[in-house]
Short mmCIF file of C-alpha atoms in Angstrom, two decimals:
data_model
loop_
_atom_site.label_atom_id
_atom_site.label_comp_id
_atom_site.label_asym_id
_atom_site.label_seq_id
_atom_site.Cartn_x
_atom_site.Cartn_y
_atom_site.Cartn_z
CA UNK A 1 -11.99 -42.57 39.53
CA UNK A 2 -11.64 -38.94 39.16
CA UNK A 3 -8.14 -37.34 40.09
CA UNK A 4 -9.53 -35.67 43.24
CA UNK A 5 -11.05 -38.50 45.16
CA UNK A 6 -8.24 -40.66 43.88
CA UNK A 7 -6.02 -37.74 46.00
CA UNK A 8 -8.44 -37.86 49.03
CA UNK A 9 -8.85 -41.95 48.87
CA UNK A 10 -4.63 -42.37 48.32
CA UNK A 11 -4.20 -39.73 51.24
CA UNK A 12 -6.22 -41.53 53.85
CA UNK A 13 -5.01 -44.81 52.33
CA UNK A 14 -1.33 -43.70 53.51
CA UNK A 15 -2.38 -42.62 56.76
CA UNK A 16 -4.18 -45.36 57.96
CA UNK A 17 -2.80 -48.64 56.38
CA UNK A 18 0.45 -48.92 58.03
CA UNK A 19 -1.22 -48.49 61.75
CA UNK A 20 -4.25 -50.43 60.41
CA UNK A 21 -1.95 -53.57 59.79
CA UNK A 22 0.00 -52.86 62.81
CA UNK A 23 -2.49 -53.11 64.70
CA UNK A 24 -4.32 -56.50 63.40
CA UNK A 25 -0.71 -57.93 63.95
CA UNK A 26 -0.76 -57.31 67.76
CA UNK A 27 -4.59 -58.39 68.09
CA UNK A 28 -4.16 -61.39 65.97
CA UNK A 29 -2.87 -63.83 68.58
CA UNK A 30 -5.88 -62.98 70.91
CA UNK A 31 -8.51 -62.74 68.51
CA UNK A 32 -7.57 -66.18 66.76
CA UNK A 33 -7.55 -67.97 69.89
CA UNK A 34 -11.32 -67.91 69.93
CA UNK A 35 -12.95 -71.30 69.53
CA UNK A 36 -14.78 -71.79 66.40
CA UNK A 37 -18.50 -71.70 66.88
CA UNK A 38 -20.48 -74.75 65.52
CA UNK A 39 -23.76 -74.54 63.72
CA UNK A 40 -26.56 -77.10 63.75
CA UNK A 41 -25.18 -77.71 59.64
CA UNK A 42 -21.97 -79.60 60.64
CA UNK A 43 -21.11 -82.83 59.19
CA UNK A 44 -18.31 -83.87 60.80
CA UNK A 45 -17.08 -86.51 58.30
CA UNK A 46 -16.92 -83.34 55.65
CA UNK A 47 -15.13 -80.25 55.33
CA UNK A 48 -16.66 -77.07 55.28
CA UNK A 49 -14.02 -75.69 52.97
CA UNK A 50 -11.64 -77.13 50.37
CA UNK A 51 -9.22 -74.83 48.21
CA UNK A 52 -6.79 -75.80 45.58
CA UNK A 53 -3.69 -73.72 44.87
CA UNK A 54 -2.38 -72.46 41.58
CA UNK A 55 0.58 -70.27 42.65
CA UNK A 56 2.08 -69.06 38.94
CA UNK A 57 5.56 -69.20 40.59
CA UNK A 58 7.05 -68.78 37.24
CA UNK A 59 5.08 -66.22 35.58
CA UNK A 60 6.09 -63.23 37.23
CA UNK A 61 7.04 -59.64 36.93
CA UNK A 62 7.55 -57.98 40.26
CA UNK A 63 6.44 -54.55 39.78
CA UNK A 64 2.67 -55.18 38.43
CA UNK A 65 -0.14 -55.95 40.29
CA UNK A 66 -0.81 -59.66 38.73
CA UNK A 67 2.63 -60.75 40.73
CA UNK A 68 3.40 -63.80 42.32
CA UNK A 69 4.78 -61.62 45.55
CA UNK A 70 1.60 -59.92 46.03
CA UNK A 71 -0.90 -62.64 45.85
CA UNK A 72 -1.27 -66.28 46.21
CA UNK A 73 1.67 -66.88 48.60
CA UNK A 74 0.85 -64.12 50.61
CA UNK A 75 -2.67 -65.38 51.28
CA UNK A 76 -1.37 -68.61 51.91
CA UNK A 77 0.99 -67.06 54.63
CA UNK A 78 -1.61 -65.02 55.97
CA UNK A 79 -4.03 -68.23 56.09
CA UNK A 80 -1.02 -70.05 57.97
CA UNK A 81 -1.27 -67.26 60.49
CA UNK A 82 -4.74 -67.00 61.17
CA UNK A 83 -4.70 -70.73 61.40
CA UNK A 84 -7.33 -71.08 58.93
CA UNK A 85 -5.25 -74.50 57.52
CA UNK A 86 -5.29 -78.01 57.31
CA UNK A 87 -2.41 -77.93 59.98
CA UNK A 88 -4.51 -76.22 62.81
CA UNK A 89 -8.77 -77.22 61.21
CA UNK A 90 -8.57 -80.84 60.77
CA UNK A 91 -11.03 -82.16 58.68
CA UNK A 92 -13.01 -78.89 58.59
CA UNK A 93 -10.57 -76.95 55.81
CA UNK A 94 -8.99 -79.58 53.33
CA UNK A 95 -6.68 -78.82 50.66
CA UNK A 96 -6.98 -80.32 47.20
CA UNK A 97 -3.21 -81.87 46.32
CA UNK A 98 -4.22 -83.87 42.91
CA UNK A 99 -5.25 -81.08 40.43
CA UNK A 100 -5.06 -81.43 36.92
CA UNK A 101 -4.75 -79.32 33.87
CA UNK A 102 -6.99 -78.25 32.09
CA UNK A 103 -6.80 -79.79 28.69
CA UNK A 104 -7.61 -77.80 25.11
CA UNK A 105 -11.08 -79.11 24.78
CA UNK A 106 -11.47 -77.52 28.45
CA UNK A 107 -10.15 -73.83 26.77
CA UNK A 108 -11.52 -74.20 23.57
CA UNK A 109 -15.22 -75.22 25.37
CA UNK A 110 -14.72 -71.19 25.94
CA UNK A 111 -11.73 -69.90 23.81
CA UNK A 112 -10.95 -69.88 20.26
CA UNK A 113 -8.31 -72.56 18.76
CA UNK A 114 -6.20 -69.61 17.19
CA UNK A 115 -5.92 -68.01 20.71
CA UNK A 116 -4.61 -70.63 22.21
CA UNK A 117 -1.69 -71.06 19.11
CA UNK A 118 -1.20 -67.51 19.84
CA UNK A 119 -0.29 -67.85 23.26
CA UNK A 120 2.00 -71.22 22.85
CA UNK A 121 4.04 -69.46 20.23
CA UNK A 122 4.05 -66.32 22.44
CA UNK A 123 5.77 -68.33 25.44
CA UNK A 124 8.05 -69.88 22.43
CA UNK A 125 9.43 -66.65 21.61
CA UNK A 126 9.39 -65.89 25.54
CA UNK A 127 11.60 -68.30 26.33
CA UNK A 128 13.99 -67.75 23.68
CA UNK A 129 13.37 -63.81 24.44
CA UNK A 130 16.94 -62.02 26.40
CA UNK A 131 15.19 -61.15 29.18
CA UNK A 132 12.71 -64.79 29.65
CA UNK A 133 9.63 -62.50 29.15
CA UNK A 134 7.67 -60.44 26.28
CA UNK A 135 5.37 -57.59 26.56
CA UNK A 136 2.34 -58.24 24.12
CA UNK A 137 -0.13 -55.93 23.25
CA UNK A 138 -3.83 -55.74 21.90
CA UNK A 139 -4.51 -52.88 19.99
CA UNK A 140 -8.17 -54.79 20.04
CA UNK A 141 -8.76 -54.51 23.65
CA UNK A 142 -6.51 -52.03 24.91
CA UNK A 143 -4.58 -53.83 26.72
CA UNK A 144 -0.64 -55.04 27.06
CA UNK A 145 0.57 -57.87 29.81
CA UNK A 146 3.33 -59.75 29.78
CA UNK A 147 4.40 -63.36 29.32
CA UNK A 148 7.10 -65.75 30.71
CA UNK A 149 7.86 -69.06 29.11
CA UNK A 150 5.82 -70.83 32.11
CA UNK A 151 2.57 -68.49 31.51
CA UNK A 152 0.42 -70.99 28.99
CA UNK A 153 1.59 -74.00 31.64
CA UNK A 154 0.38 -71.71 34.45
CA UNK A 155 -2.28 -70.58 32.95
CA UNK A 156 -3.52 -74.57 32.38
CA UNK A 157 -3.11 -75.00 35.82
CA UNK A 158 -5.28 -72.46 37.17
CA UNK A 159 -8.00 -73.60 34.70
CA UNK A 160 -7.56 -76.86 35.88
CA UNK A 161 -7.44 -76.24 39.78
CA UNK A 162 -10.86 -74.88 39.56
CA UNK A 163 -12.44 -78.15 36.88
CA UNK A 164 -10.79 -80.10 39.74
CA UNK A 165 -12.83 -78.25 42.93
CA UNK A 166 -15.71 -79.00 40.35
CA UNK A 167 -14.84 -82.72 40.41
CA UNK A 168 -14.37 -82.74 44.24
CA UNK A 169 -17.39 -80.66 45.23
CA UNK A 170 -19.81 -82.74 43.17
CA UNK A 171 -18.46 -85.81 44.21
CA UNK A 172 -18.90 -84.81 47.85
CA UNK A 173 -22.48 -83.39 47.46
CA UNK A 174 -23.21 -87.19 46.26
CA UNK A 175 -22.29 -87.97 49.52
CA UNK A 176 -23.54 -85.78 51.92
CA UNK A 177 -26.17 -82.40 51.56
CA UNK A 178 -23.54 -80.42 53.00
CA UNK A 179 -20.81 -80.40 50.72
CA UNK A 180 -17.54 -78.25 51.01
CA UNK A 181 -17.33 -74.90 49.47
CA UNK A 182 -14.56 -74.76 47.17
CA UNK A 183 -12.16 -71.86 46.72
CA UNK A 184 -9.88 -71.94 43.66
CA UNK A 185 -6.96 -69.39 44.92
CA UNK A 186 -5.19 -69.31 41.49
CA UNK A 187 -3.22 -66.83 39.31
CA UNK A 188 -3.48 -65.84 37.07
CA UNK A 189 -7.38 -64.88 37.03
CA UNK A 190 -9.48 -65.10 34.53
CA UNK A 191 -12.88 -62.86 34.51
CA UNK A 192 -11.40 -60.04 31.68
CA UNK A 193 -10.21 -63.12 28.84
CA UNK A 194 -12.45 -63.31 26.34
CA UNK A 195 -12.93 -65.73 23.52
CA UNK A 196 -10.02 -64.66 20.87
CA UNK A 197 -7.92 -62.55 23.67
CA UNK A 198 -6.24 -62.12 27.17
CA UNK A 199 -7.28 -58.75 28.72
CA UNK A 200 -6.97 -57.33 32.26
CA UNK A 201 -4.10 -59.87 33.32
CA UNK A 202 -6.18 -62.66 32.56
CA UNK A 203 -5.20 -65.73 29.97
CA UNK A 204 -8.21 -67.87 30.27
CA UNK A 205 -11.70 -67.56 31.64
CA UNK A 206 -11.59 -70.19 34.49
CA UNK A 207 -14.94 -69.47 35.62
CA UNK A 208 -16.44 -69.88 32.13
CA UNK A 209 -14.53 -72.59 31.63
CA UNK A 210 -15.50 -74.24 34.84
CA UNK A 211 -18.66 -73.41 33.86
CA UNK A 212 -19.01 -75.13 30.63
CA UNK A 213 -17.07 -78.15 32.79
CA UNK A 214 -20.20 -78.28 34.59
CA UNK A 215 -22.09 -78.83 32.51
CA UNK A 216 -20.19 -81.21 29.55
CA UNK A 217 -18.89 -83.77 32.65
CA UNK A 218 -21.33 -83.88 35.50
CA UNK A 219 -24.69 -82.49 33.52
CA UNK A 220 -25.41 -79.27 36.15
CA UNK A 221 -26.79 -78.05 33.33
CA UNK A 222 -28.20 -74.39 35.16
CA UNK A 223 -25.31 -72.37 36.07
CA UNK A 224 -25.53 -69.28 38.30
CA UNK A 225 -22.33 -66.76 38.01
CA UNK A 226 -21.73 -64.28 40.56
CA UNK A 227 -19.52 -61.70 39.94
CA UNK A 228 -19.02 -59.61 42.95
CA UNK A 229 -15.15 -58.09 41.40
CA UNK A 230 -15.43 -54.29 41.51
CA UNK A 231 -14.51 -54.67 37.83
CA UNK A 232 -16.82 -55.55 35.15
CA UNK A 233 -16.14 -59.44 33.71
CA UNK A 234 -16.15 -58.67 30.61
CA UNK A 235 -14.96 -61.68 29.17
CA UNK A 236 -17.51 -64.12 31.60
CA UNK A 237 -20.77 -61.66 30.31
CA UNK A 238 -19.79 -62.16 26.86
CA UNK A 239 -18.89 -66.38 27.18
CA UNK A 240 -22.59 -66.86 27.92
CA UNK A 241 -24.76 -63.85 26.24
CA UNK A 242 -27.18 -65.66 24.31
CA UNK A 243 -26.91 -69.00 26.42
CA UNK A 244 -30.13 -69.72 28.56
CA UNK A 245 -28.62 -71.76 30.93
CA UNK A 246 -25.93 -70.12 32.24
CA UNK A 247 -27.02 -66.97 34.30
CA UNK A 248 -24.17 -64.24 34.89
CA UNK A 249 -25.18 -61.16 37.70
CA UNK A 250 -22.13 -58.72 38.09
CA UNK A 251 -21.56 -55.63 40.48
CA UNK A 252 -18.93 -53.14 39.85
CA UNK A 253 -17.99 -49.83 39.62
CA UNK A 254 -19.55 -48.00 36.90
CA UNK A 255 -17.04 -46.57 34.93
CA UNK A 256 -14.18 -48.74 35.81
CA UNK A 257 -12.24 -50.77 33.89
CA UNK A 258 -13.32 -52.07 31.62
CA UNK A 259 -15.02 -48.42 30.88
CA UNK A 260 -17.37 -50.03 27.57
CA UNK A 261 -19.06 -53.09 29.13
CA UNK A 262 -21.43 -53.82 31.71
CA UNK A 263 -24.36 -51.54 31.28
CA UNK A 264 -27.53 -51.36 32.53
CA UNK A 265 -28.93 -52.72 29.04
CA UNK A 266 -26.69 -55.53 28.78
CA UNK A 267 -29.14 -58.21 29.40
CA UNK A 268 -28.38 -61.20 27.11
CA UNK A 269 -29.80 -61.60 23.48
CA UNK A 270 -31.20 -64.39 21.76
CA UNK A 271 -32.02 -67.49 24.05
CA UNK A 272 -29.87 -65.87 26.38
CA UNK A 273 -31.76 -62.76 26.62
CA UNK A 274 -32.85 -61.68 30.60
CA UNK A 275 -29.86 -63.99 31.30
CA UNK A 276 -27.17 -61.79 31.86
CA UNK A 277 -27.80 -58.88 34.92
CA UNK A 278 -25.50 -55.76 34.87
CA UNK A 279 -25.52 -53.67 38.01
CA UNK A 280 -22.95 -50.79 37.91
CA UNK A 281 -22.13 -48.71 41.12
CA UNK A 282 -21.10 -45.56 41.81
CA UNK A 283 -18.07 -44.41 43.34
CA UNK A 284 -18.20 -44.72 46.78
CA UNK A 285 -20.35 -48.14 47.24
CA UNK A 286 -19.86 -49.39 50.32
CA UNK A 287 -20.90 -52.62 52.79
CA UNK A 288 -24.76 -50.98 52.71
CA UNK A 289 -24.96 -51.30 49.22
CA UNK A 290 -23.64 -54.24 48.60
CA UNK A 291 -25.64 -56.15 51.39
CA UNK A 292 -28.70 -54.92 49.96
CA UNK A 293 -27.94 -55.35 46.42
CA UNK A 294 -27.71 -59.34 48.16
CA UNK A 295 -30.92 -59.58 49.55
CA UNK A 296 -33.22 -57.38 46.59
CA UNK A 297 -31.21 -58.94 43.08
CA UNK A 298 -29.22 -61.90 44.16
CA UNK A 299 -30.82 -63.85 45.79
CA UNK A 300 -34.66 -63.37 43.80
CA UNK A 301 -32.17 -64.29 40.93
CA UNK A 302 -30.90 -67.09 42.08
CA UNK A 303 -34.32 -67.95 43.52
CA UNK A 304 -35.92 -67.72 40.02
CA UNK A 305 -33.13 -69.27 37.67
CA UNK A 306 -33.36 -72.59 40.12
CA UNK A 307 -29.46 -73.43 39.21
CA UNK A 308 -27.87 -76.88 39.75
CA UNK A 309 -24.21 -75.19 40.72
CA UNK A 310 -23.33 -71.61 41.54
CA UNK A 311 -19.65 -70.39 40.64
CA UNK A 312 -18.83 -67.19 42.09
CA UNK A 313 -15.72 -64.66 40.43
CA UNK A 314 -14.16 -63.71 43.97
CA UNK A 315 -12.67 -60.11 43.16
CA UNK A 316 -11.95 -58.10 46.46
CA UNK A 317 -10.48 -55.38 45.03
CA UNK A 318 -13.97 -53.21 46.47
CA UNK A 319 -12.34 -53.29 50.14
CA UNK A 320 -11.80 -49.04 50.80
CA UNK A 321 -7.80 -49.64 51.01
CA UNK A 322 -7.31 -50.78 47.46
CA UNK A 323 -6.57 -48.08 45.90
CA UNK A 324 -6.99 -49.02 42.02
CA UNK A 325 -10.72 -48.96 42.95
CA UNK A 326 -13.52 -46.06 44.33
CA UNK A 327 -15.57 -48.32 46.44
CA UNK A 328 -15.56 -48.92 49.92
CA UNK A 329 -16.75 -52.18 51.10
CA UNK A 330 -14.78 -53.50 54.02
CA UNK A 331 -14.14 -57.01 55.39
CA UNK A 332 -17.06 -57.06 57.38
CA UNK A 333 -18.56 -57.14 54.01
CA UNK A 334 -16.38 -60.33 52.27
CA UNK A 335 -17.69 -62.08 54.98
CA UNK A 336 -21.21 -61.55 54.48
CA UNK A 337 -21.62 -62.47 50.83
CA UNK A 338 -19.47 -65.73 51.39
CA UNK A 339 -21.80 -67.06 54.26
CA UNK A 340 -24.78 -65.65 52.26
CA UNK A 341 -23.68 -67.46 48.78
CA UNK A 342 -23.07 -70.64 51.04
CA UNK A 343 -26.31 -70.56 51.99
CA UNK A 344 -28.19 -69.75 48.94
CA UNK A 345 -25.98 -72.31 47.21
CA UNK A 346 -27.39 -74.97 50.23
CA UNK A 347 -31.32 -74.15 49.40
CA UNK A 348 -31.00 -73.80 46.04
CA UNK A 349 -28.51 -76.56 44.54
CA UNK A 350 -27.39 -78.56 47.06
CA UNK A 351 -24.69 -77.43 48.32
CA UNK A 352 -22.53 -76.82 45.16
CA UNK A 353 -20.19 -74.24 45.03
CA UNK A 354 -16.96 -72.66 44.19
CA UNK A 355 -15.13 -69.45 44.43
CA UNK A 356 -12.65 -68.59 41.73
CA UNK A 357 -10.13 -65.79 42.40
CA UNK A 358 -10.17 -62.55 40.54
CA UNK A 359 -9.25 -59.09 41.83
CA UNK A 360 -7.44 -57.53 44.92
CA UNK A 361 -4.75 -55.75 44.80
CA UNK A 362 -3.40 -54.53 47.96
CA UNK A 363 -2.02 -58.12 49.56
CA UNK A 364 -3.32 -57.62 53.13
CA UNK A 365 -6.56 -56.30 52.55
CA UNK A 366 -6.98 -59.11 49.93
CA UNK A 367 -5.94 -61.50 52.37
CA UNK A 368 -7.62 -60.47 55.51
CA UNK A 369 -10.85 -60.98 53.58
CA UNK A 370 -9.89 -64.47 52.07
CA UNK A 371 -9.72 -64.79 55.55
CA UNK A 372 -13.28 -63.52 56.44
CA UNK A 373 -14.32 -65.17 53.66
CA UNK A 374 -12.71 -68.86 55.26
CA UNK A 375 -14.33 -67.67 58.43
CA UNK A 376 -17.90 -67.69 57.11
CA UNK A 377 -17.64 -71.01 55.11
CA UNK A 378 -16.70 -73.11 58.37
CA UNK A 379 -19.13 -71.35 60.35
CA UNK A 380 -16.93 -68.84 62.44
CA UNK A 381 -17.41 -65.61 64.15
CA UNK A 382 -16.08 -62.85 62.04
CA UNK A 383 -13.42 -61.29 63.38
CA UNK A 384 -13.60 -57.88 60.96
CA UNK A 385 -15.11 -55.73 63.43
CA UNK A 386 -12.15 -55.97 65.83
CA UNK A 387 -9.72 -55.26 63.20
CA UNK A 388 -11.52 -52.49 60.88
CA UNK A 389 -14.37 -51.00 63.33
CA UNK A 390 -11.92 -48.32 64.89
CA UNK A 391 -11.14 -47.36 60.85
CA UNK A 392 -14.95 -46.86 60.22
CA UNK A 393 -14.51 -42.88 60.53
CA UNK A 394 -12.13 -42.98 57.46
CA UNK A 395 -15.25 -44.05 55.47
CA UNK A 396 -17.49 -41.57 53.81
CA UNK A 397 -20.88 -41.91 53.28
CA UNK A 398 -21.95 -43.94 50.26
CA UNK A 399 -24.18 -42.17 47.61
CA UNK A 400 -27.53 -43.79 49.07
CA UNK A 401 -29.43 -42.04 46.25
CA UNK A 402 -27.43 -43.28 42.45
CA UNK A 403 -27.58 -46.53 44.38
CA UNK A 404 -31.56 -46.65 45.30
CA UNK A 405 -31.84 -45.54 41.51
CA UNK A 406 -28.82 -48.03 40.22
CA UNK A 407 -31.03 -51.07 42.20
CA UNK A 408 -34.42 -50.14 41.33
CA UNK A 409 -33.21 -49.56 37.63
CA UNK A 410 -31.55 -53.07 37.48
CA UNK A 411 -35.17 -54.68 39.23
CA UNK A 412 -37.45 -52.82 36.92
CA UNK A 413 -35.35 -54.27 33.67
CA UNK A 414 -35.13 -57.51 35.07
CA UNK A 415 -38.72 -57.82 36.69
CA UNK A 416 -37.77 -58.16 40.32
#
């Protein structure tokens, strides 16, 4: 992001996010009170959504973005709120209580055996470490994060929360052709670790390895990765670049971190070759572009590649009030692609998938469209316009042009 939209985008940012919030606060107890609306789809002895929770209390440093403060237990509260909970849905949202860890043959189906020794005599010396935590560095991949002598637990744990959604979801499509949509809220993420390396905040891949879950324990054999993060997933594109059978399409901001990966040309090689679609944005995407970039390489995608499960890396950090990216897609937006990835997932492979969380960086816009994104998989109105409509003049007009060339550039290399 260049220095002077980053001064326009914080400027308005300041302005407008402290009455913005204000003012979903007063609406909320009106708006919330609506009834949910029910589609000709429900199955009333099934939930429509089921999430499992991977919190990270214990690896934490307050003043970066990958905090426990800032993310999973302030979606959680805002969930609670907008009574989008067991407590208030019944049957229709469920909560997964029995997840497991995920095991080393679960990392090492994605990560390399010396990675893993590196991080459990990392957390070693973190523990024994003054302070409880250690900065570590990669001069490989740029990159420094820190770790507390919970991280590798933590770190298992979100792996596993997701591999246990996997479990849940298939068992329930067994039963019924509308299984739940799964939504692995979990810390830390996981879309920037790649084989022999953390990056980005992220230990291990849980996507990838969810993916490679798939297809070892319950033979989905054709997996379909959608990586909608306005950062590049670096680590996910690389897992599966000369595999076939596991497709991975992301969108994100072209020249974002990570600046080197995700070009146009990155298509796969090998077996895996046409198997791996790069789309990169320019500053300034916004809800048009991304709804289109849905209908035009998404879905023919997914419509061609014929996949048995479809895993989607939820990033939100594209919303226009998070700062550390230069797109603007609002809620209205989060909704859309959940209730249009439920529905692809329901023609395509019955029913089956699961959200993993990645990106999103300002708490409230992250969890307002967790929110939206709940909203859409039960079958509710969204309520977006009420709370972002009257903020529509902050947004400027998306660069129709570099994105009519970025799409038709991405469906001439791909044959769409």
């Amino acid at each position: 992001m260049n220095n002077l939209y980053r001064r326009h985008h914080n400027h308005h940012y300041r302005s407008v996010c402290g009455r913005f919030f204000q003012s979903l606060r007063t609406k909320c107890c009106v708006a919330l009170s609506k009834p949910a609306t029910k589609t000709n789809d429900d199955d009333d002895d099934m939930p429509k959504v089921m999430y499992s929770l991977a919190p990270a209390m214990g690896h934490n440093q307050i003043f970066v973005p990958e905090d426990k403060n800032t993310r999973i237990t302030y979606i959680l509260s805002a969930l609670d709120r907008a009574k989008l909970t067991p407590e208030f849905r019944g049957s229709e949202i469920n909560q997964l209580i029995n997840i497991r860890k995920a095991t080393l043959a679960d990392i090492t189906s994605v990560h390399s055996t010396s990675y893993y020794s590196f991080l459990e005599k990392t957390v070693e010396d973190a523990k024994a470490s003054e302070d409880g935590f250690l900065e570590i560095e990669s001069s490989k991949y740029a990159m420094s994060t820190y770790v507390t002598g919970t991280t590798l637990n933590d770190s298992l744990i979100a792996a596993g929360a997701g591999l246990s959604l996997i479990d849940a979801m298939v068992a329930a499509s067994r039963m019924s052709e509308n299984p739940p949509v799964g939504f692995a809220l979990v810390r830390p993420p996981g879309h920037h670790a790649v084989r022999d390396g953390f990056m980005g905040g992220c230990f291990f891949n849980n996507v990838s390895i969810a993916a490679r879950y798939a297809q070892r324990k319950h033979g989905l054999k054709r997996v379909f990765i959608i990586d909608f993060d306005a950062h590049h997933g670096n680590g996910t594109n690389d897992a599966f670049y000369d595999d076939s059978d596991v497709f991975y399409l992301s969108t994100h901001q072209d020249g974002c971190y990570p600046v080197d990966t995700g070009k146009f040309d990155d298509i796969g090689c090998g077996n895996g070759e046409g198997a791996t679609l790069n789309l990169p944005l320019p500053e300034l995407t916004g809800d048009i572009a991304m709804r289109t970039v849905f209908d035009e390489v998404i879905v023919p995608c997914a419509q061609r590649f014929k996949p048995d499960i479809i895993l989607v890396s939820a990033g939100y950090d594209g919303h226009y009030m998070d700062v550390p990216s230069g797109w603007q897609v609002t809620s209205r937006t989060s909704y859309a692609l959940a209730y249009g990835i439920k529905q692809l997932a329901k023609d395509l492979c019955g029913g089956r998938c699961v959200f993993f969380l990645e990106g999103g960086w300002i708490y409230w816009t992250l969890s307002f469209s967790i929110e939206e994104s709940f909203r859409a998989f039960i079958g509710e109105p969204s309520m977006a316009n009420k709370f972002e409509k009257e903020y529509d003049e902050y947004l400027k007009d998306e660069p129709s042009s570099q994105i009519k060339q970025a799409i038709q550039r991405v469906k001439n290399l791909h044959s769409l």
